[in-house]
C-alpha cells in the first residue's frame, strides 16, 4: 500500500480509517471507502 503524497489526502485517509475504526459502520462499506481513497491517491 502506498501512502498518499498530499497531506490533505493523507489526513482524509487517516480520518476515514479512524471513523471506520470507531463507528459501527459495516466492514464492507468501510473497505469500499478505503479502496476508493487508495485508488484516488495512486
N, CA and C of each residue as an Amber inpcrd file, in Angstrom:
protein
   126
   0.8400000  -1.2050000   0.0000000   0.0000000   0.0000000   0.0000000
   0.8760000   1.2570000   0.0000000   0.5420000   2.1850000  -0.8760000
   1.3110000   3.4220000  -0.9540000   0.6190000   4.5200000  -0.1540000
   1.4220000   5.3720000   0.4700000   0.8680000   6.4830000   1.2410000
   0.6320000   7.6770000   0.3190000  -0.5530000   8.2790000   0.3780000
  -0.8340000   9.4580000  -0.4550000   0.2300000  10.5300000  -0.2520000
   0.5980000  11.1920000  -1.3360000   1.6820000  12.1710000  -1.2630000
   1.2080000  13.4980000  -0.6840000  -0.0250000  13.8980000  -0.9820000
  -0.5000000  15.1870000  -0.4810000  -0.9690000  15.0490000   0.9580000
  -0.6740000  16.0310000   1.7740000  -1.0080000  15.9760000   3.1990000
  -2.5210000  15.9690000   3.4090000  -3.2590000  16.6700000   2.5540000
  -4.7120000  16.7310000   2.7120000  -5.3250000  15.3620000   2.4480000
  -4.8470000  14.6770000   1.4130000  -5.3540000  13.3460000   1.1080000
  -5.0000000  12.3860000   2.2330000  -3.7870000  12.5230000   2.7490000
  -3.3470000  11.6570000   3.8380000  -4.1950000  11.8890000   5.0780000
  -4.5340000  13.1380000   5.3550000  -5.3720000  13.4510000   6.5100000
  -6.7580000  12.8600000   6.3410000  -7.3190000  12.9950000   5.1550000
  -8.6410000  12.4330000   4.8800000  -8.6070000  10.9130000   4.9850000
  -7.5030000  10.3380000   4.5090000  -7.3360000   8.8860000   4.5550000
  -7.3070000   8.3990000   5.9960000  -6.5190000   9.0870000   6.8300000
  -6.4260000   8.7150000   8.2450000  -7.7650000   8.9420000   8.9410000
  -8.4360000  10.0330000   8.5850000  -9.7300000  10.3310000   9.1910000
 -10.7350000   9.2360000   8.8520000 -10.6900000   8.7870000   7.6120000
 -11.5900000   7.7090000   7.1890000 -11.3240000   6.4370000   7.9750000
 -10.0410000   6.0890000   8.1170000  -9.6960000   4.8880000   8.8720000
 -10.1340000   5.0080000  10.3190000  -9.9400000   6.1930000  10.8980000
 -10.3290000   6.4190000  12.2930000 -11.8400000   6.2990000  12.4530000
 -12.5570000   6.8650000  11.4970000 -14.0200000   6.8060000  11.5470000
 -14.4980000   5.3690000  11.4510000 -13.9030000   4.6200000  10.5470000
 -14.2830000   3.2110000  10.3820000 -13.9850000   2.4270000  11.6450000
 -12.8780000   2.7690000  12.2890000 -12.4540000   2.0230000  13.4690000
 -13.2950000   2.3460000  14.6990000 -13.8980000   3.5420000  14.7260000
 -14.5800000   3.9830000  15.9370000 -16.0930000   4.1180000  15.7840000
 -16.6230000   3.6360000  14.6660000 -18.0710000   3.6830000  14.4930000
 -18.5800000   2.2950000  14.1200000 -19.8870000   2.1630000  14.0480000
 -20.4840000   0.8630000  13.7680000 -20.7650000   0.6900000  12.2760000
 -19.9010000   1.2910000  11.4660000 -20.0620000   1.1650000  10.0210000
 -19.7880000  -0.2750000   9.6140000 -20.5430000  -0.7540000   8.6370000
 -20.3050000  -2.1110000   8.1490000 -18.9060000  -2.2160000   7.5680000
 -18.2650000  -3.3380000   7.8000000 -16.8820000  -3.5260000   7.3580000
 -16.7720000  -3.4060000   5.8440000 -17.7460000  -3.9430000   5.1260000
 -17.7040000  -3.8960000   3.6580000 -17.7160000  -2.4580000   3.1590000
 -18.5950000  -1.6440000   3.7370000 -18.6720000  -0.2410000   3.3420000
 -17.3680000   0.4720000   3.6390000 -16.8060000   0.1730000   4.7940000
 -15.5440000   0.7900000   5.1890000 -14.4610000   0.4620000   4.1740000
 -14.3790000  -0.7930000   3.7840000 -13.3530000  -1.2110000   2.8370000
 -13.5410000  -0.5390000   1.4890000 -14.7980000  -0.3450000   1.0800000
 -15.0590000   0.3370000  -0.1870000 -14.5340000   1.7630000  -0.1430000
 -14.7270000   2.4290000   0.9900000 -14.2360000   3.7960000   1.1440000
 -12.7090000   3.8190000   1.1080000 -12.0920000   2.8860000   1.8160000
 -10.6330000   2.8180000   1.8540000 -10.0760000   2.5600000   0.4610000
 -10.6840000   1.6360000  -0.2640000 -10.2410000   1.3240000  -1.6190000
 -10.3840000   2.5430000  -2.5150000 -11.4830000   3.2780000  -2.3400000
 -11.7040000   4.4860000  -3.1380000 -10.6080000   5.5100000  -2.8740000
 -10.3010000   5.7420000  -1.5950000  -9.2410000   6.6940000  -1.2540000
  -7.9020000   6.2360000  -1.8150000  -7.6400000   4.9380000  -1.6900000
  -6.3730000   4.3970000  -2.1830000  -6.2700000   4.5760000  -3.6910000
  -7.3570000   4.2920000  -4.3860000  -7.3550000   4.4250000  -5.8480000
  -7.1320000   5.8740000  -6.2620000  -7.7510000   6.8020000  -5.5320000
  -7.6150000   8.2220000  -5.8490000  -6.1940000   8.7180000  -5.6200000
  -5.5150000   8.1290000  -4.6350000  -4.1960000   8.6270000  -4.2670000
  -3.0690000   7.9880000  -5.0840000  -3.3760000   6.9530000  -5.8430000
  -2.3320000   6.3000000  -6.6240000  -2.0850000   7.0380000  -7.9290000
